Amino acid sequence: MLPFDPETLSNYFRLMNAHALAQTYRGALDSGLADALASGPATLDQLCTTCQLQPRGAEVVLDVLQAAGLAEHDGDEYRAAPLLEILLSGHYRELGDQYWQHLPKLLTSGDPMAAMDSVDDSEEHYQTQAMALGWMMVPAAQEAAKILAEQCSLDGAQVLDVGAGSAVWSLALAKSIPTLKVTAIDWPAVLEVAQQFAAFAAVDDRLTCLPGNYHEVELPAQSYQLAIVANVTHLESAENTVQLLKRVRASLVPSGHVAVIDALADSPEQDRVAHGLYRLGLALRTQQARVHTRDQLQQMLADSGFEHAEYHPLAAPPHMVGMLLARARQ
């Protein structure tokens, strides 16, 4: 007899429903229904005429899309929800299929599809990723900003954002503290995204960009009250992380702080499936990236000249990252 305990059944339905929902989205995409929804409000009959669909299946698909937050229904009309508009206009239109289809080759050869942790390739890859990653991290960045504003004295502060990407983490602080200024380090093409985020947040007059490799860009000594190193450590070895944090330490004023924000290998608040899929995604698109444990990062901070590293969970979507806040050792 097949097992029928509640946990097995829950896992079964979670897997089957996740697969079915992804297939429903792909059906809407391939049939033109998703793009038709994004074109503006339309009735079921209008959508069926535009996409040459039969009403029976189309109506059920629309119900599923609505339940999943991909479509909205008002009276007789359907339209794309913000989530669907974001998917259709961005890098994840195909739900990352270009990566996941490479999984069999990764398993047999060990070769990733891309090398986003390579100096030669990272600028091109992260220019396309930065906008989507920034959007995903806005709630977590706002949560981090609240904690940092409470724990650090940041009125009039200079903040260094290392490997900034969209600069979503530092710009959330700039948005909440009008006197705070941000210096962002990343590749030139990636910093274009940071400038767009800053303009959208109306803080572009308080953003300075330092283009280049964050391991090599010259940093002024003792100039920043806070440094943010977000979504960087999983791309670096322990040795490289220590060297980077030493550079950051030298750029901070006495008793300045560093906030290391990343997915951690041992955070109890993380969903195990989501965390495992994140690690698998890293294996598909990087050569050596890995998530570190909290103890490992605390040791790296200590080896870099920091003390009193305190962990702060970030209770906001994507529920995948936490923050270690440490003070420069005197």
GROMACS .gro file of C-alpha atoms in nm:
model
  330
    1MET     CA    1   0.000   0.000   0.000
    2LEU     CA    2   0.121   0.352  -0.079
    3PRO     CA    3   0.210   0.569   0.222
    4PHE     CA    4  -0.067   0.811   0.316
    5ASP     CA    5   0.075   1.000   0.612
    6PRO     CA    6  -0.003   1.375   0.610
    7GLU     CA    7   0.357   1.486   0.544
    8THR     CA    8   0.393   1.262   0.239
    9LEU     CA    9   0.060   1.379   0.099
   10SER     CA   10   0.146   1.745   0.164
   11ASN     CA   11   0.478   1.708  -0.017
   12TYR     CA   12   0.305   1.531  -0.305
   13PHE     CA   13   0.047   1.804  -0.353
   14ARG     CA   14   0.306   2.079  -0.316
   15LEU     CA   15   0.517   1.925  -0.592
   16MET     CA   16   0.225   1.854  -0.824
   17ASN     CA   17   0.067   2.196  -0.774
   18ALA     CA   18   0.397   2.380  -0.830
   19HIS     CA   19   0.453   2.187  -1.152
   20ALA     CA   20   0.094   2.237  -1.270
   21LEU     CA   21   0.104   2.611  -1.202
   22ALA     CA   22   0.429   2.647  -1.397
   23GLN     CA   23   0.276   2.453  -1.686
   24THR     CA   24  -0.036   2.671  -1.674
   25TYR     CA   25   0.180   2.983  -1.697
   26ARG     CA   26   0.371   2.835  -1.991
   27GLY     CA   27   0.042   2.748  -2.162
   28ALA     CA   28  -0.075   3.108  -2.123
   29LEU     CA   29   0.260   3.228  -2.254
   30ASP     CA   30   0.275   2.995  -2.556
   31SER     CA   31  -0.087   3.057  -2.654
   32GLY     CA   32  -0.049   3.435  -2.645
   33LEU     CA   33  -0.298   3.467  -2.361
   34ALA     CA   34  -0.043   3.616  -2.120
   35ASP     CA   35   0.059   3.889  -2.364
   36ALA     CA   36  -0.306   3.957  -2.449
   37LEU     CA   37  -0.378   4.013  -2.079
   38ALA     CA   38  -0.090   4.259  -2.065
   39SER     CA   39  -0.230   4.452  -2.360
   40GLY     CA   40  -0.524   4.579  -2.158
   41PRO     CA   41  -0.859   4.477  -2.009
   42ALA     CA   42  -1.056   4.227  -2.220
   43THR     CA   43  -1.350   3.992  -2.179
   44LEU     CA   44  -1.320   3.616  -2.208
   45ASP     CA   45  -1.472   3.626  -2.558
   46GLN     CA   46  -1.231   3.898  -2.669
   47LEU     CA   47  -0.931   3.706  -2.536
   48CYS     CA   48  -1.049   3.388  -2.708
   49THR     CA   49  -1.093   3.572  -3.038
   50THR     CA   50  -0.754   3.743  -3.014
   51CYS     CA   51  -0.567   3.422  -2.927
   52GLN     CA   52  -0.792   3.176  -3.114
   53LEU     CA   53  -0.876   2.985  -2.798
   54GLN     CA   54  -1.172   2.777  -2.685
   55PRO     CA   55  -1.365   2.934  -2.394
   56ARG     CA   56  -1.382   2.623  -2.173
   57GLY     CA   57  -1.007   2.585  -2.123
   58ALA     CA   58  -0.935   2.956  -2.138
   59GLU     CA   59  -1.177   3.038  -1.858
   60VAL     CA   60  -1.021   2.780  -1.624
   61VAL     CA   61  -0.668   2.897  -1.709
   62LEU     CA   62  -0.772   3.254  -1.629
   63ASP     CA   63  -0.913   3.141  -1.294
   64VAL     CA   64  -0.582   2.971  -1.209
   65LEU     CA   65  -0.382   3.276  -1.316
   66GLN     CA   66  -0.604   3.494  -1.100
   67ALA     CA   67  -0.565   3.264  -0.797
   68ALA     CA   68  -0.187   3.273  -0.844
   69GLY     CA   69  -0.176   3.653  -0.852
   70LEU     CA   70  -0.095   3.668  -1.224
   71ALA     CA   71  -0.429   3.802  -1.349
   72GLU     CA   72  -0.705   4.026  -1.219
   73HIS     CA   73  -1.078   4.002  -1.286
   74ASP     CA   74  -1.312   4.302  -1.267
   75GLY     CA   75  -1.668   4.245  -1.380
   76ASP     CA   76  -1.650   4.080  -1.722
   77GLU     CA   77  -1.293   4.188  -1.792
   78TYR     CA   78  -0.956   4.032  -1.723
   79ARG     CA   79  -0.618   4.205  -1.713
   80ALA     CA   80  -0.260   4.126  -1.621
   81ALA     CA   81  -0.168   4.162  -1.255
   82PRO     CA   82   0.157   4.346  -1.171
   83LEU     CA   83   0.339   4.014  -1.126
   84LEU     CA   84   0.255   3.902  -1.479
   85GLU     CA   85   0.359   4.238  -1.622
   86ILE     CA   86   0.695   4.208  -1.443
   87LEU     CA   87   0.752   3.855  -1.570
   88LEU     CA   88   0.663   3.940  -1.928
   89SER     CA   89   0.884   4.248  -1.943
   90GLY     CA   90   1.191   4.111  -1.770
   91HIS     CA   91   1.459   3.847  -1.759
   92TYR     CA   92   1.229   3.583  -1.606
   93ARG     CA   93   0.965   3.570  -1.878
   94GLU     CA   94   1.050   3.202  -1.925
   95LEU     CA   95   1.082   3.138  -1.549
   96GLY     CA   96   1.455   3.078  -1.584
   97ASP     CA   97   1.408   2.784  -1.821
   98GLN     CA   98   1.742   2.858  -1.985
   99TYR     CA   99   1.909   2.763  -1.657
  100TRP     CA  100   1.693   2.470  -1.550
  101GLN     CA  101   1.715   2.304  -1.890
  102HIS     CA  102   2.092   2.288  -1.834
  103LEU     CA  103   2.048   2.080  -1.518
  104PRO     CA  104   2.106   1.736  -1.683
  105LYS     CA  105   2.437   1.860  -1.823
  106LEU     CA  106   2.539   2.002  -1.486
  107LEU     CA  107   2.470   1.664  -1.326
  108THR     CA  108   2.674   1.469  -1.581
  109SER     CA  109   2.958   1.712  -1.652
  110GLY     CA  110   2.964   1.948  -1.355
  111ASP     CA  111   2.980   2.241  -1.595
  112PRO     CA  112   2.752   2.540  -1.520
  113MET     CA  113   2.561   2.716  -1.796
  114ALA     CA  114   2.722   3.051  -1.707
  115ALA     CA  115   3.007   3.183  -1.494
  116MET     CA  116   2.854   3.481  -1.321
  117ASP     CA  117   3.130   3.469  -1.058
  118SER     CA  118   3.396   3.513  -1.327
  119VAL     CA  119   3.555   3.858  -1.351
  120ASP     CA  120   3.541   3.833  -1.730
  121ASP     CA  121   3.169   3.749  -1.744
  122SER     CA  122   3.011   3.903  -1.436
  123GLU     CA  123   2.946   4.252  -1.574
  124GLU     CA  124   2.741   4.126  -1.869
  125HIS     CA  125   2.541   3.880  -1.663
  126TYR     CA  126   2.469   4.108  -1.370
  127GLN     CA  127   2.359   4.397  -1.587
  128THR     CA  128   2.064   4.183  -1.698
  129GLN     CA  129   2.006   4.044  -1.348
  130ALA     CA  130   2.043   4.360  -1.139
  131MET     CA  131   1.701   4.507  -1.213
  132ALA     CA  132   1.515   4.186  -1.130
  133LEU     CA  133   1.725   4.118  -0.821
  134GLY     CA  134   1.670   4.472  -0.700
  135TRP     CA  135   1.293   4.439  -0.732
  136MET     CA  136   1.298   4.105  -0.549
  137MET     CA  137   1.492   4.245  -0.256
  138VAL     CA  138   1.298   4.568  -0.190
  139PRO     CA  139   1.098   4.438   0.111
  140ALA     CA  140   1.408   4.279   0.268
  141ALA     CA  141   1.608   4.598   0.203
  142GLN     CA  142   1.343   4.805   0.377
  143GLU     CA  143   1.353   4.569   0.674
  144ALA     CA  144   1.733   4.591   0.685
  145ALA     CA  145   1.716   4.970   0.668
  146LYS     CA  146   1.495   4.980   0.979
  147ILE     CA  147   1.741   4.764   1.171
  148LEU     CA  148   2.045   4.963   1.058
  149ALA     CA  149   1.881   5.295   1.142
  150GLU     CA  150   1.814   5.165   1.495
  151GLN     CA  151   2.156   5.006   1.551
  152CYS     CA  152   2.386   5.266   1.390
  153SER     CA  153   2.414   5.643   1.405
  154LEU     CA  154   2.350   5.730   1.041
  155ASP     CA  155   2.229   6.090   1.038
  156GLY     CA  156   2.454   6.260   0.782
  157ALA     CA  157   2.641   5.933   0.727
  158GLN     CA  158   2.845   5.825   0.429
  159VAL     CA  159   2.756   5.467   0.328
  160LEU     CA  160   2.966   5.242   0.106
  161ASP     CA  161   2.773   4.981  -0.096
  162VAL     CA  162   3.014   4.709  -0.215
  163GLY     CA  163   2.904   4.507  -0.518
  164ALA     CA  164   2.596   4.725  -0.513
  165GLY     CA  165   2.403   4.590  -0.811
  166SER     CA  166   2.084   4.796  -0.811
  167ALA     CA  167   2.199   4.950  -0.478
  168VAL     CA  168   1.860   4.853  -0.337
  169TRP     CA  169   2.005   4.800   0.014
  170SER     CA  170   2.180   5.135   0.051
  171LEU     CA  171   1.912   5.330  -0.134
  172ALA     CA  172   1.649   5.202   0.111
  173LEU     CA  173   1.856   5.371   0.382
  174ALA     CA  174   1.894   5.689   0.177
  175LYS     CA  175   1.518   5.699   0.126
  176SER     CA  176   1.454   5.679   0.501
  177ILE     CA  177   1.737   5.910   0.614
  178PRO     CA  178   1.738   6.234   0.409
  179THR     CA  179   2.091   6.336   0.514
  180LEU     CA  180   2.257   6.004   0.426
  181LYS     CA  181   2.476   5.969   0.115
  182VAL     CA  182   2.568   5.652  -0.074
  183THR     CA  183   2.878   5.550  -0.268
  184ALA     CA  184   2.816   5.240  -0.480
  185ILE     CA  185   3.086   5.012  -0.625
  186ASP     CA  186   3.014   4.778  -0.916
  187TRP     CA  187   3.081   4.731  -1.285
  188PRO     CA  188   2.994   5.036  -1.501
  189ALA     CA  189   2.703   4.867  -1.680
  190VAL     CA  190   2.558   4.743  -1.350
  191LEU     CA  191   2.580   5.089  -1.193
  192GLU     CA  192   2.349   5.216  -1.466
  193VAL     CA  193   2.077   5.010  -1.297
  194ALA     CA  194   2.167   5.161  -0.959
  195GLN     CA  195   2.129   5.508  -1.109
  196GLN     CA  196   1.784   5.414  -1.239
  197PHE     CA  197   1.682   5.286  -0.894
  198ALA     CA  198   1.814   5.604  -0.732
  199ALA     CA  199   1.620   5.823  -0.974
  200PHE     CA  200   1.302   5.624  -0.910
  201ALA     CA  201   1.351   5.669  -0.534
  202ALA     CA  202   1.426   6.040  -0.584
  203VAL     CA  203   1.765   6.009  -0.413
  204ASP     CA  204   1.987   6.024  -0.724
  205ASP     CA  205   2.146   6.347  -0.597
  206ARG     CA  206   2.285   6.148  -0.303
  207LEU     CA  207   2.434   5.859  -0.501
  208THR     CA  208   2.798   5.850  -0.611
  209CYS     CA  209   2.918   5.567  -0.834
  210LEU     CA  210   3.263   5.408  -0.824
  211PRO     CA  211   3.287   5.181  -1.130
  212GLY     CA  212   3.519   4.883  -1.131
  213ASN     CA  213   3.618   4.560  -0.957
  214TYR     CA  214   3.540   4.590  -0.585
  215HIS     CA  215   3.863   4.405  -0.509
  216GLU     CA  216   4.064   4.674  -0.687
  217VAL     CA  217   3.878   5.008  -0.677
  218GLU     CA  218   4.070   5.258  -0.465
  219LEU     CA  219   3.880   5.340  -0.148
  220PRO     CA  220   3.942   5.649   0.066
  221ALA     CA  221   4.063   5.567   0.416
  222GLN     CA  222   3.835   5.618   0.717
  223SER     CA  223   3.559   5.783   0.517
  224TYR     CA  224   3.241   5.581   0.574
  225GLN     CA  225   3.025   5.524   0.879
  226LEU     CA  226   2.871   5.209   0.731
  227ALA     CA  227   2.959   4.961   0.458
  228ILE     CA  228   2.704   4.724   0.307
  229VAL     CA  229   2.826   4.400   0.150
  230ALA     CA  230   2.507   4.241   0.018
  231ASN     CA  231   2.471   3.927  -0.194
  232VAL     CA  232   2.847   3.920  -0.242
  233THR     CA  233   2.995   3.665  -0.001
  234HIS     CA  234   2.833   3.366  -0.172
  235LEU     CA  235   3.032   3.456  -0.484
  236GLU     CA  236   3.364   3.462  -0.299
  237SER     CA  237   3.586   3.211  -0.125
  238ALA     CA  238   3.656   3.257   0.245
  239GLU     CA  239   4.003   3.389   0.164
  240ASN     CA  240   3.874   3.644  -0.089
  241THR     CA  241   3.595   3.749   0.147
  242VAL     CA  242   3.846   3.820   0.424
  243GLN     CA  243   4.062   4.025   0.188
  244LEU     CA  244   3.759   4.223   0.070
  245LEU     CA  245   3.639   4.287   0.423
  246LYS     CA  246   3.986   4.407   0.522
  247ARG     CA  247   3.966   4.666   0.242
  248VAL     CA  248   3.622   4.766   0.368
  249ARG     CA  249   3.752   4.788   0.726
  250ALA     CA  250   4.024   5.034   0.619
  251SER     CA  251   3.764   5.257   0.454
  252LEU     CA  252   3.551   5.290   0.769
  253VAL     CA  253   3.579   5.555   1.035
  254PRO     CA  254   3.678   5.431   1.382
  255SER     CA  255   3.393   5.222   1.525
  256GLY     CA  256   3.225   5.215   1.183
  257HIS     CA  257   2.998   4.922   1.096
  258VAL     CA  258   2.970   4.667   0.820
  259ALA     CA  259   2.647   4.489   0.727
  260VAL     CA  260   2.700   4.156   0.551
  261ILE     CA  261   2.374   4.048   0.391
  262ASP     CA  262   2.335   3.715   0.216
  263ALA     CA  263   2.167   3.379   0.210
  264LEU     CA  264   2.314   3.164   0.488
  265ALA     CA  265   2.354   2.787   0.493
  266ASP     CA  266   2.209   2.749   0.843
  267SER     CA  267   1.929   3.003   0.884
  268PRO     CA  268   1.638   2.827   1.058
  269GLU     CA  269   1.381   3.072   0.922
  270GLN     CA  270   1.453   2.974   0.560
  271ASP     CA  271   1.230   2.738   0.366
  272ARG     CA  272   1.446   2.430   0.303
  273VAL     CA  273   1.316   2.374  -0.049
  274ALA     CA  274   1.362   2.738  -0.148
  275HIS     CA  275   1.710   2.740   0.004
  276GLY     CA  276   1.806   2.420  -0.176
  277LEU     CA  277   1.680   2.556  -0.507
  278TYR     CA  278   1.880   2.875  -0.450
  279ARG     CA  279   2.196   2.671  -0.401
  280LEU     CA  280   2.116   2.469  -0.712
  281GLY     CA  281   2.065   2.791  -0.906
  282LEU     CA  282   2.411   2.903  -0.798
  283ALA     CA  283   2.556   2.576  -0.925
  284LEU     CA  284   2.386   2.631  -1.261
  285ARG     CA  285   2.514   2.984  -1.315
  286THR     CA  286   2.848   3.006  -1.133
  287GLN     CA  287   3.174   2.815  -1.118
  288GLN     CA  288   3.239   2.809  -0.743
  289ALA     CA  289   2.971   3.011  -0.563
  290ARG     CA  290   2.844   2.870  -0.235
  291VAL     CA  291   2.652   2.989   0.069
  292HIS     CA  292   2.841   3.018   0.397
  293THR     CA  293   2.718   2.941   0.746
  294ARG     CA  294   2.668   3.210   1.006
  295ASP     CA  295   2.969   3.085   1.203
  296GLN     CA  296   3.188   3.094   0.893
  297LEU     CA  297   3.092   3.453   0.814
  298GLN     CA  298   3.141   3.557   1.175
  299GLN     CA  299   3.492   3.410   1.163
  300MET     CA  300   3.564   3.594   0.836
  301LEU     CA  301   3.451   3.917   0.999
  302ALA     CA  302   3.674   3.854   1.301
  303ASP     CA  303   3.970   3.774   1.074
  304SER     CA  304   3.907   4.102   0.889
  305GLY     CA  305   3.920   4.329   1.192
  306PHE     CA  306   3.556   4.335   1.303
  307GLU     CA  307   3.394   4.245   1.634
  308HIS     CA  308   3.054   4.197   1.798
  309ALA     CA  309   2.896   4.047   1.486
  310GLU     CA  310   2.525   4.016   1.555
  311TYR     CA  311   2.283   3.825   1.334
  312HIS     CA  312   1.952   3.983   1.229
  313PRO     CA  313   1.695   3.779   1.035
  314LEU     CA  314   1.518   3.978   0.766
  315ALA     CA  315   1.153   3.884   0.805
  316ALA     CA  316   1.042   3.986   0.455
  317PRO     CA  317   1.026   3.831   0.109
  318PRO     CA  318   1.213   3.648  -0.031
  319HIS     CA  319   1.274   3.505   0.322
  320MET     CA  320   1.613   3.388   0.198
  321VAL     CA  321   1.862   3.636   0.345
  322GLY     CA  322   1.986   3.747   0.683
  323MET     CA  323   2.219   4.023   0.801
  324LEU     CA  324   2.532   4.015   1.014
  325LEU     CA  325   2.610   4.358   1.159
  326ALA     CA  326   2.960   4.405   1.300
  327ARG     CA  327   3.170   4.693   1.430
  328ALA     CA  328   3.526   4.776   1.331
  329ARG     CA  329   3.762   4.658   1.600
  330GLN     CA  330   3.979   4.928   1.760
   0.00000   0.00000   0.00000
